[in-house]
Tab-separated table of C-alpha atoms in Angstrom:
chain	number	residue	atom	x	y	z
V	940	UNK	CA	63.003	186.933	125.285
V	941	UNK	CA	66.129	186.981	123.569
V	942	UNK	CA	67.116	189.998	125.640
V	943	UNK	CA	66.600	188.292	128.924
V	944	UNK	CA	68.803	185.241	127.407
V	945	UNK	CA	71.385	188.046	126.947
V	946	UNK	CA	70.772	189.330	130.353
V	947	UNK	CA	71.014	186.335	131.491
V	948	UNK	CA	73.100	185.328	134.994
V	949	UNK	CA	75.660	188.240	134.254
V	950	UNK	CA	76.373	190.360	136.744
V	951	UNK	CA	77.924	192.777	134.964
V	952	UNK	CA	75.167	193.007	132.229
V	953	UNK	CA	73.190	193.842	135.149
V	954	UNK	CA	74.930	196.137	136.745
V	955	UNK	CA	75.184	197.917	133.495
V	956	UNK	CA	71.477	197.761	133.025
V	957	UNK	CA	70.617	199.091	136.343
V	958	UNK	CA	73.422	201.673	136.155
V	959	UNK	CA	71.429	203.062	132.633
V	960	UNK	CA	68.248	203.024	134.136
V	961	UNK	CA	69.076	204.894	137.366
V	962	UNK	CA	71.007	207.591	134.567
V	963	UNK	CA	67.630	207.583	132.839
V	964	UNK	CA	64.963	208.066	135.333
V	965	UNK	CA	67.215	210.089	137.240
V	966	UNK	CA	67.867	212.427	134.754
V	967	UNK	CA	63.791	212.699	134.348
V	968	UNK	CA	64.100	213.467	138.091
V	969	UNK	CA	66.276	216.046	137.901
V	970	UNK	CA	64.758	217.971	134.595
V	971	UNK	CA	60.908	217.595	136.294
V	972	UNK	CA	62.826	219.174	139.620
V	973	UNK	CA	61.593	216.136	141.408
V	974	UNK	CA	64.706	215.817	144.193
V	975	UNK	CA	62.529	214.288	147.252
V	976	UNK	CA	61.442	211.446	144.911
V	977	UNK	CA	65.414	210.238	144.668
V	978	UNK	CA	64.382	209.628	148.492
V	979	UNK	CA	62.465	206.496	147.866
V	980	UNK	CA	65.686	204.886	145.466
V	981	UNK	CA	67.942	206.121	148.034
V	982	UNK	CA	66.432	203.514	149.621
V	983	UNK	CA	67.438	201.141	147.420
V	984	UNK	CA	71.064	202.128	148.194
V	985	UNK	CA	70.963	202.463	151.388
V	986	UNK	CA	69.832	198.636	151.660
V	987	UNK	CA	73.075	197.485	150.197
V	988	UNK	CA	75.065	199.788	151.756
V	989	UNK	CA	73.610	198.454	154.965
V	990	UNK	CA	73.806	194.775	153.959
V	991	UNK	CA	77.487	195.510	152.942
V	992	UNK	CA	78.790	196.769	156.373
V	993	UNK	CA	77.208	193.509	158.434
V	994	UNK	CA	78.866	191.181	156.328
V	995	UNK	CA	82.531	193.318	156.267
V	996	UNK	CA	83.665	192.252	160.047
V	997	UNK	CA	83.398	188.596	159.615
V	998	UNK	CA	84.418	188.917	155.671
V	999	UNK	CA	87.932	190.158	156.997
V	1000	UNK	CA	88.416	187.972	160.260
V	1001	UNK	CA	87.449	184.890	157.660
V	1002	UNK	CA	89.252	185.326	155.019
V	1003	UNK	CA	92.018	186.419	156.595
V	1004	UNK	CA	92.502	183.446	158.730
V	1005	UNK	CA	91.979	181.351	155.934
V	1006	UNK	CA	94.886	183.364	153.748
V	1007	UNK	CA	97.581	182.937	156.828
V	1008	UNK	CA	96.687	179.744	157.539
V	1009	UNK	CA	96.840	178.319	154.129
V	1010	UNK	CA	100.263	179.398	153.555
V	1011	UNK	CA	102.132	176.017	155.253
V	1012	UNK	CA	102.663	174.535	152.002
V	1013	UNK	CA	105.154	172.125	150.593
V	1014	UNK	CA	108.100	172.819	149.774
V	1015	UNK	CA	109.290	173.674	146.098
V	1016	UNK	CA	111.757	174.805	144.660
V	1017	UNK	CA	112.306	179.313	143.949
V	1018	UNK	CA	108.680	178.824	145.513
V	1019	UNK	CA	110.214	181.077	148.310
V	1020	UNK	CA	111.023	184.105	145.956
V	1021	UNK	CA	108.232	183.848	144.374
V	1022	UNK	CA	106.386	184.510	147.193
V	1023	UNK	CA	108.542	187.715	148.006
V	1024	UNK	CA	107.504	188.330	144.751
V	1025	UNK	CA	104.299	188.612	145.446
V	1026	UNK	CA	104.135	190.572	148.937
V	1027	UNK	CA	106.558	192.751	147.311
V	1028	UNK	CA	104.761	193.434	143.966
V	1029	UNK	CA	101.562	193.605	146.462
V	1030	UNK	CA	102.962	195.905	148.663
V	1031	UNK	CA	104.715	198.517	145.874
V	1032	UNK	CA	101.350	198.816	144.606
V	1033	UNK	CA	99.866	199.840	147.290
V	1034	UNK	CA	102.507	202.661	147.711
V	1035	UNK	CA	102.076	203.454	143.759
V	1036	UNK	CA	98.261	204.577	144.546
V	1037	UNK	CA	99.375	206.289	148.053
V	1038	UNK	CA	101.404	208.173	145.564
V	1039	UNK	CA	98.976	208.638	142.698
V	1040	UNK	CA	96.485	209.800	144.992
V	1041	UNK	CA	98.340	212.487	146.425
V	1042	UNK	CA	99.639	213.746	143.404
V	1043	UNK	CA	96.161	213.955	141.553
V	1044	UNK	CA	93.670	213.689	144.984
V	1045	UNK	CA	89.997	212.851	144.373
V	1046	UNK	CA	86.657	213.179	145.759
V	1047	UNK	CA	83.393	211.790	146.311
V	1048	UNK	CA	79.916	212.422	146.699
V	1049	UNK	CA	78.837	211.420	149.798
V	1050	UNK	CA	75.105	212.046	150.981
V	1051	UNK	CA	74.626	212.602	154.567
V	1052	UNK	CA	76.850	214.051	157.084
V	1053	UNK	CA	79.780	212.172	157.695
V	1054	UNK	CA	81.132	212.587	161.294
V	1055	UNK	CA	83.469	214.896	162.067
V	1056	UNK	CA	86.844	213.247	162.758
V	1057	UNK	CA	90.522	214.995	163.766
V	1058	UNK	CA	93.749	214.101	162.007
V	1059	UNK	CA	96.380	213.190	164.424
V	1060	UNK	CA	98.291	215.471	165.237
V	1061	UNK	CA	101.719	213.707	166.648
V	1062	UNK	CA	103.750	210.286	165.943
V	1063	UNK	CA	102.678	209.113	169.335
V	1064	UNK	CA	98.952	209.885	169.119
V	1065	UNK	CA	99.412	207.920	165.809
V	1066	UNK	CA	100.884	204.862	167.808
V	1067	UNK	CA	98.945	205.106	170.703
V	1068	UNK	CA	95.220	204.796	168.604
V	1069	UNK	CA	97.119	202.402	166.607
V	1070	UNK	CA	97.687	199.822	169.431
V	1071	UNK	CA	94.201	200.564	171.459
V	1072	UNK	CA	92.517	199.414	167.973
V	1073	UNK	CA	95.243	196.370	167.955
V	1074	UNK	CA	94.504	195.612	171.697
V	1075	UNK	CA	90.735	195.715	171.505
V	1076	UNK	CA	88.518	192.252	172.423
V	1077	UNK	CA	87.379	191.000	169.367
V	1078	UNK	CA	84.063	190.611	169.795
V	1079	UNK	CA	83.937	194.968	170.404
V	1080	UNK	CA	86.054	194.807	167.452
V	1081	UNK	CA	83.249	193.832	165.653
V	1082	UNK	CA	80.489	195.689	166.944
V	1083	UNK	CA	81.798	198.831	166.403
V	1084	UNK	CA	83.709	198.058	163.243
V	1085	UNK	CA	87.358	198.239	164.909
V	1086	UNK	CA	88.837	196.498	161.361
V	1087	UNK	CA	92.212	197.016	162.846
V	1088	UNK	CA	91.351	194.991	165.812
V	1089	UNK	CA	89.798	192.149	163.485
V	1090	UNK	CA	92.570	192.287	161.783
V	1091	UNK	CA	95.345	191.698	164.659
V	1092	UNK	CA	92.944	188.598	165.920
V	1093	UNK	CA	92.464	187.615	162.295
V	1094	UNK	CA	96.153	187.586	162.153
V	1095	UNK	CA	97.069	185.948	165.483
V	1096	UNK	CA	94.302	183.276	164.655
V	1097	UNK	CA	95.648	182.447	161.266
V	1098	UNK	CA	99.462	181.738	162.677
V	1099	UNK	CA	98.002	179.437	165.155
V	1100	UNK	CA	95.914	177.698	162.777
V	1101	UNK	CA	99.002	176.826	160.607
V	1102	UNK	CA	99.655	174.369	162.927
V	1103	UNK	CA	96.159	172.661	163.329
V	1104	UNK	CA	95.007	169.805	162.430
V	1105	UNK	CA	93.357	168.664	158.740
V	1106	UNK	CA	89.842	168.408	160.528
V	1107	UNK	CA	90.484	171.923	162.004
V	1108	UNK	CA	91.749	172.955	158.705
V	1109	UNK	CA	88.788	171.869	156.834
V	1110	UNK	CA	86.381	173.485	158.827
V	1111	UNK	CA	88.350	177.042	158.721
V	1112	UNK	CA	88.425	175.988	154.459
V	1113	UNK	CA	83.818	175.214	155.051
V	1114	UNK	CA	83.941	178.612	156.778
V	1115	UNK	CA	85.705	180.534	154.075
V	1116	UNK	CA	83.375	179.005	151.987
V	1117	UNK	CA	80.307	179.913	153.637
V	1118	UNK	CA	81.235	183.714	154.049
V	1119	UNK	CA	82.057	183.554	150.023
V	1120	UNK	CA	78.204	182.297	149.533
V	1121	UNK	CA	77.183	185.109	151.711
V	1122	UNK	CA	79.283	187.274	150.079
V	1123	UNK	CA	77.727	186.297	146.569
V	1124	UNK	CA	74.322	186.906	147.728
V	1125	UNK	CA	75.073	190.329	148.981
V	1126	UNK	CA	76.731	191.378	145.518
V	1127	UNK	CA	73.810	189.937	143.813
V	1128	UNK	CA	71.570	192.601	145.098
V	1129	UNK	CA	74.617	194.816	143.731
V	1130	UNK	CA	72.054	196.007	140.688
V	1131	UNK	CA	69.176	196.871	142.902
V	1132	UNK	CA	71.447	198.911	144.995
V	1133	UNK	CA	73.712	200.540	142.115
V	1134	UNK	CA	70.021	201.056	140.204
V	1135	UNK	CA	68.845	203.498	143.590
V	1136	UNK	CA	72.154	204.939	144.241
V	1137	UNK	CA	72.966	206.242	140.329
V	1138	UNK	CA	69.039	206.700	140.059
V	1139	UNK	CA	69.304	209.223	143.442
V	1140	UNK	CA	72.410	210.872	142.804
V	1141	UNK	CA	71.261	212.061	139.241
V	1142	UNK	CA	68.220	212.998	140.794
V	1143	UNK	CA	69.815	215.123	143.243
V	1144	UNK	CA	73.513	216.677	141.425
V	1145	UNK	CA	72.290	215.800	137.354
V	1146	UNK	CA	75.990	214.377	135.947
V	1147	UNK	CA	78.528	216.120	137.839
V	1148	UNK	CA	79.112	213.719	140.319
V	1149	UNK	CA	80.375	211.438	137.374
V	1150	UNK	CA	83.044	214.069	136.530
V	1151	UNK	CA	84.624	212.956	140.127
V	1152	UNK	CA	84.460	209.367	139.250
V	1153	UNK	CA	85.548	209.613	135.960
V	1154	UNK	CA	88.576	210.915	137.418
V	1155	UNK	CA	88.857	208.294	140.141
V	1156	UNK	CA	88.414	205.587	137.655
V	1157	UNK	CA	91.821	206.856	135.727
V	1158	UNK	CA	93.721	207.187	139.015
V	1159	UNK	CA	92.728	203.483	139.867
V	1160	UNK	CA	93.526	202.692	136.040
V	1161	UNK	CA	96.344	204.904	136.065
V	1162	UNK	CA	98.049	203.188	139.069
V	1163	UNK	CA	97.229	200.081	138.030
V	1164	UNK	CA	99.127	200.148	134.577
V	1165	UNK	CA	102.280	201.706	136.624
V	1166	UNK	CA	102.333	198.557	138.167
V	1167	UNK	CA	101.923	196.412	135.277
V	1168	UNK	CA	104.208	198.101	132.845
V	1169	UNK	CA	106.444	199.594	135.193
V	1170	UNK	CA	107.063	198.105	138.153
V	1171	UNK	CA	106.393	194.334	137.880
V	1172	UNK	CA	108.940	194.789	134.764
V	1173	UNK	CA	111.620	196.157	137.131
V	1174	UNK	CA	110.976	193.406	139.512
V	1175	UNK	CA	111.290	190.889	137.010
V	1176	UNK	CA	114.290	192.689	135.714
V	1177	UNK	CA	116.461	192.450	139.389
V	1178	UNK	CA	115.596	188.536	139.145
V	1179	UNK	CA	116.397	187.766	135.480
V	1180	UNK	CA	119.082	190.452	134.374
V	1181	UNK	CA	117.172	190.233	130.848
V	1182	UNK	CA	114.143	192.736	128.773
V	1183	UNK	CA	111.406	191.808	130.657
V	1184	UNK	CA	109.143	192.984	128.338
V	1185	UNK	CA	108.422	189.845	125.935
V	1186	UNK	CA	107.395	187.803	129.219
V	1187	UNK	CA	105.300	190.849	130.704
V	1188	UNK	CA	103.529	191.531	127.289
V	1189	UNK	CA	102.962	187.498	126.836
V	1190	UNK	CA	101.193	187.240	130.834
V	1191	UNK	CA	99.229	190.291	130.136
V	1192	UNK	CA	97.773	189.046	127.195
V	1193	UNK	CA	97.031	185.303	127.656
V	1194	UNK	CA	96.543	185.311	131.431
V	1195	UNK	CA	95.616	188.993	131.932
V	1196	UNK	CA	92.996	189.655	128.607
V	1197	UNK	CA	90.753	186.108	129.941
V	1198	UNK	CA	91.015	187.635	133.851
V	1199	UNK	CA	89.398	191.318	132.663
V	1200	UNK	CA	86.440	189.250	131.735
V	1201	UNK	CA	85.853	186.290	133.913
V	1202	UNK	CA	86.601	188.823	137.036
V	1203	UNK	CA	87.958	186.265	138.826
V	1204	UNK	CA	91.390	185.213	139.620
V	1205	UNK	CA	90.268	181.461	140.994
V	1206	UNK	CA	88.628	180.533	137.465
V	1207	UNK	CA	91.588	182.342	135.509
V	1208	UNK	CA	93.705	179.544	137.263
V	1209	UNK	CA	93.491	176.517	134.625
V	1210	UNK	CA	94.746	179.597	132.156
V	1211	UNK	CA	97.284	180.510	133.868
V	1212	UNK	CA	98.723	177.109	134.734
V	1213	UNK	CA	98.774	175.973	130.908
V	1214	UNK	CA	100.523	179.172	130.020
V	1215	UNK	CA	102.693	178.490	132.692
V	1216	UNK	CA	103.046	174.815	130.883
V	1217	UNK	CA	103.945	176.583	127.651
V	1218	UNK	CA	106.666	178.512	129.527
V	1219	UNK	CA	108.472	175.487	130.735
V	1220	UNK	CA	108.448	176.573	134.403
V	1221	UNK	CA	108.529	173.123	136.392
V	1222	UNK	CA	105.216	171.630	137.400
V	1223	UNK	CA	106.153	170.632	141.083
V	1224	UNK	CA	106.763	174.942	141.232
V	1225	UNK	CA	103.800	176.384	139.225
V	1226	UNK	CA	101.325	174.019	140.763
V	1227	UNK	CA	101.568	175.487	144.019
V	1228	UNK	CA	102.608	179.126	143.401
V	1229	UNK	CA	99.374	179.655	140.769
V	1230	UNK	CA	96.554	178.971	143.356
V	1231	UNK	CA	98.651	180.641	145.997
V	1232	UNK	CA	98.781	183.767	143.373
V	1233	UNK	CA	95.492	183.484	143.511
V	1234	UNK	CA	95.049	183.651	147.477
V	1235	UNK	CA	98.119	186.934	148.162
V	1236	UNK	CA	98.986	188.307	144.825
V	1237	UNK	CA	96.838	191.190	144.755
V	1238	UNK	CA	98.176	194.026	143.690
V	1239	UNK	CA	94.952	195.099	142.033
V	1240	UNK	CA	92.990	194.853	144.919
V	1241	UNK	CA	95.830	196.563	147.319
V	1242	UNK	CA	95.163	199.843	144.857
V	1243	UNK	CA	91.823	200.237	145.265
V	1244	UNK	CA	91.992	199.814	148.891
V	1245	UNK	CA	94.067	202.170	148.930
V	1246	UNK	CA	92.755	204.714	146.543
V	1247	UNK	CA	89.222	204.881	147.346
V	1248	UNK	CA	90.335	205.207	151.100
V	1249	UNK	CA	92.115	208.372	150.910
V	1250	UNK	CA	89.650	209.712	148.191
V	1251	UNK	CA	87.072	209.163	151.166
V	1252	UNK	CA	89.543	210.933	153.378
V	1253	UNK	CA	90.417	213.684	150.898
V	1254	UNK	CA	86.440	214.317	150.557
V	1255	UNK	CA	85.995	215.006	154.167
V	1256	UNK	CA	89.518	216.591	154.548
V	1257	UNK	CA	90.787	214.372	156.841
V	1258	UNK	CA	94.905	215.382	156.719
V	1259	UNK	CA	96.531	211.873	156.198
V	1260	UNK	CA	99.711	211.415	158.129
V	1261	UNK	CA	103.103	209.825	156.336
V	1262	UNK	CA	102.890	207.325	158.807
V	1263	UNK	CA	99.242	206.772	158.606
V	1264	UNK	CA	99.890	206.425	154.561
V	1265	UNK	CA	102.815	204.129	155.640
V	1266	UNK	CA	100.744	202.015	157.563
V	1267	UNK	CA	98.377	201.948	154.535
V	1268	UNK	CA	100.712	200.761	152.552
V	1269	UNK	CA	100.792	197.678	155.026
V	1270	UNK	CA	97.180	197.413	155.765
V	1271	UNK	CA	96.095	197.243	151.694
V	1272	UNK	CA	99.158	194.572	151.242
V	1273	UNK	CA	97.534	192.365	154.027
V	1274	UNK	CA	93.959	193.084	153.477
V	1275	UNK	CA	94.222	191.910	149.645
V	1276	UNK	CA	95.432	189.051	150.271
V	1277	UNK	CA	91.848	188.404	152.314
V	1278	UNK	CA	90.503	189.595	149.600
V	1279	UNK	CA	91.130	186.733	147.309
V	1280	UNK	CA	88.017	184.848	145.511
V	1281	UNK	CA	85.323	187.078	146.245
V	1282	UNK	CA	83.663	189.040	143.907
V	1283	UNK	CA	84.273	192.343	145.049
V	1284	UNK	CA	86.368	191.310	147.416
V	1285	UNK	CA	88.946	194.526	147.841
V	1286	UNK	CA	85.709	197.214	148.150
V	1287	UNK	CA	84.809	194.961	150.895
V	1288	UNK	CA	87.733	195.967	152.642
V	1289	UNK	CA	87.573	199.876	152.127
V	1290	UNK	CA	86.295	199.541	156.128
V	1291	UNK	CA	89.357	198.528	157.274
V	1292	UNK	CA	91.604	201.351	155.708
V	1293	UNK	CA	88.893	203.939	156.504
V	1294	UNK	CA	89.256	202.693	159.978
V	1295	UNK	CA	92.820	203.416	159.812
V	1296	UNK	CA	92.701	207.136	158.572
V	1297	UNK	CA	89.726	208.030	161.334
V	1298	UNK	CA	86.971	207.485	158.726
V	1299	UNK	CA	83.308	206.260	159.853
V	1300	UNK	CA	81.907	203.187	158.889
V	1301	UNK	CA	78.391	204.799	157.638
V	1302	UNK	CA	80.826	206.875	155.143
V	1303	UNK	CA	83.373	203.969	154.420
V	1304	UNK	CA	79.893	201.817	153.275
V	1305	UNK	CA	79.134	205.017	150.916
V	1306	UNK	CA	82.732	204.306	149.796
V	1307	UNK	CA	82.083	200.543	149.104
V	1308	UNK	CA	78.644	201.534	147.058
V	1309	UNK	CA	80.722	204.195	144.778
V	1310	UNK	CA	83.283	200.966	143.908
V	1311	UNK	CA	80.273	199.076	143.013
V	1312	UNK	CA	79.030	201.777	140.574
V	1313	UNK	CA	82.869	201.816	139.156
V	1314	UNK	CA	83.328	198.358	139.354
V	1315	UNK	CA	82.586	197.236	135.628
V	1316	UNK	CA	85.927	198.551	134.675
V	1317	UNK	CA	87.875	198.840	138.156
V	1318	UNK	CA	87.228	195.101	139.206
V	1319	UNK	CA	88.093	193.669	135.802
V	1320	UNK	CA	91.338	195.719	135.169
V	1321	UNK	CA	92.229	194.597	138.794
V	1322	UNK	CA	91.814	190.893	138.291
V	1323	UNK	CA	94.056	191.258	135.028
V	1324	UNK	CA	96.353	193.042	136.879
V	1325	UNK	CA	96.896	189.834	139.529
V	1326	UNK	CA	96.040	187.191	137.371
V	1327	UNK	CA	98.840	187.657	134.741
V	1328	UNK	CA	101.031	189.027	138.002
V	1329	UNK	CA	101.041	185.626	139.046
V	1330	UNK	CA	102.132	183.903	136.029
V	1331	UNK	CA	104.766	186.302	135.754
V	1332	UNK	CA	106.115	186.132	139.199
V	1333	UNK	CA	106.254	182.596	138.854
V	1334	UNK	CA	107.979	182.557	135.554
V	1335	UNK	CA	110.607	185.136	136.609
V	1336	UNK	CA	111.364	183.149	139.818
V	1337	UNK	CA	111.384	179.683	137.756
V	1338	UNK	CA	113.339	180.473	135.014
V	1339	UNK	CA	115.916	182.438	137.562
V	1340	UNK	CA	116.172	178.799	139.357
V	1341	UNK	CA	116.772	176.730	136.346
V	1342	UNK	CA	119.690	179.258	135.079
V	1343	UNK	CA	121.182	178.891	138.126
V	1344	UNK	CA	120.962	175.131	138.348
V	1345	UNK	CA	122.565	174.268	134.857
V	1346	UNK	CA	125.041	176.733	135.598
V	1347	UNK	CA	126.123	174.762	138.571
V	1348	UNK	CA	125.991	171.385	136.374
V	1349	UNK	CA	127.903	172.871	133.935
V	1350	UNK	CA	130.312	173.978	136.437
């Protein structure tokens, strides 16, 4: 009883369970030479994987929307560099795991047979698939898991919807809502589904196909601490002209130690706006740039977007082109801000980079399922990784304001 207290509603006690079990009667699997038994928790997998894709297209069209169309907000003041900030920071991670993954390239295990698919082969073959993806209805956009497509209309519906009315508004704010319940329900089946998938593969390949994710996990950690230590400080640096250290150290540790745990940026936000209290930055700022942090400042979620796409793409040796990685780069910046809120959220998106690079959707859902079985330790060090970002964005922009105010008083 007091184990099941323990248990309790935690996901990621769950998770963990399920991820022990499938190691343990896998393992028995794999000693007894039992293989066609992982069939029946392949299952298992499967399921999720399935219930995973259905709810991707209108996860990204959603939220998406919802991101753009949020961003009409008052005015305040350095609230405009702090949101450079943040697509910046955003987008430099996403070329930080580009990088990272094609200096130290990983792989997955993938069951089936993942269709075959041709690099292209020319700038204009690049351009031309680009904008028949961009130009496709979106209702075929959807059935056939076009995420570039979903995207543009996701996009084009969100600028529009800037300008709508509150009733409008609220309904598009109900509808974001409703896909996050969805959402939730399909990541509580996340155990039953990791439990077949971990149970299968050490059924099938004993604990080698660990070795590969062990390795993917310190890319994704790898990159992620770049950011944080390096280039956020460097950022901070061009705005402040001080050691951005003490301020980086500070958000890491107050806003980014109570993110790795709660896993979620939205409930890390009454942290991060008394910290931002304690650092003097002006209410009528901080009040508007947190929650909006919490919306587009994902540079967590851009990485592993970004990394598990082209470790799918380097398993099937799909050749990525610079301006495919380019447009990557883009893509991931975008598609984490969609991400925002959801548990999970970035994995979700792995559909839409895939899509990009020529990558299936049966084997882009194999890529979601390997986040989930990674995502004990990728999730949380990605919602440290935006969570303190924000405060220190905010900070850095803030503090850069009120210099250059009492300078001009004093002058």
């Amino acid at each position: 009883m007091q184990f099941l207290r323990w248990l309790g509603k935690s996901l990621v006690r769950q998770i963990l369970l399920a991820m022990l079990l499938g190691i343990l009667i896998g393992r028995i699997l794999f000693v007894a030479e039992l293989p066609q038994a992982a069939e029946y928790f392949q299952i298992l997998g499967d399921f999720f994987t399935k219930a995973l894709r259905a709810v991707a297209p209108i996860l990204v069209f959603v939220l998406i929307t919802h991101a753009i169309s949020r961003h009409q907000q008052g005015q305040a003041r350095g609230l405009k560099t702090i949101i450079v900030l943040y697509v910046i920071g955003t987008f430099a991670a996403a070329a930080v795991a580009v990088l990272a993954s094609t200096w130290y390239p990983t792989t997955l295990h993938l069951t089936g047979n993942p269709e075959a698919v041709t690099a292209p082969e020319s700038l204009k073959e690049v351009l031309t698939t680009l904008l028949f993806k961009i130009t496709d209805n979106p209702i075929s956009a959807a059935t056939n898991g076009n995420y570039i497509g979903i995207l543009a209309w996701a996009i084009l519906a969100g600028v529009a919807l800037r300008h709508a009315n509150s009733v409008t508004k609220t309904v598009l704010d109900d509808a974001a809502r409703v896909i996050h319940y969805v959402v939730s329900l399909v990541i509580r089946i996340a155990p039953y589904g990791v439990f077949g998938l971990v149970t299968a593969t050490v059924a099938t390949t004993g604990f080698s196909t660990f070795d590969t994710y062990a390795r993917l996990i310190a890319v994704l950690l790898g990159s992620m601490a770049v950011v944080a230590l390096i280039v956020n400080p460097l950022m901070v640096w061009a705005i402040l002209r001080q050691n951005p250290y003490p301020l980086v150290w500070r958000c890491l540790t107050q806003s980014g130690i109570p993110a790795f745990f709660t896993r979620s940026s939205a409930a890390n936000i009454p942290i991060n706006l008394d910290l931002c209290e304690e650092l003097h930055i002006r209410e009528e700022t901080y009040s508007i740039s947190i929650p909006l942090g919490a919306t587009i400042n994902m540079a967590g979620a851009a990485i592993t977007i970004a990394v598990l796409s082209l470790a799918a793409a380097n398993t099937i040796h799909v050749p990525v082109h610079p301006l495919n990685a380019l447009l990557l780069c883009f893509l991931a910046t975008l598609g984490a801000a969609g991400a925002s809120g959801v548990p999970g959220g970035s994995l979700m998106l792995i559909p839409m980079a895939c899509s990009l690079l020529g990558i299936d959707g049966d084997t882009s859902a194999q890529v979601i399922a390997i986040g989930v079985l990674i995502g004990i330790i990728q999730d949380s060090a990605e919602t440290a990784l935006n969570s303190s970002s924000d405060v220190l964005f905010t900070a850095a922009a803030d503090l850069a304001d009120q210099r250059k105010t009492a300078a001009v008083s004093a002058s």
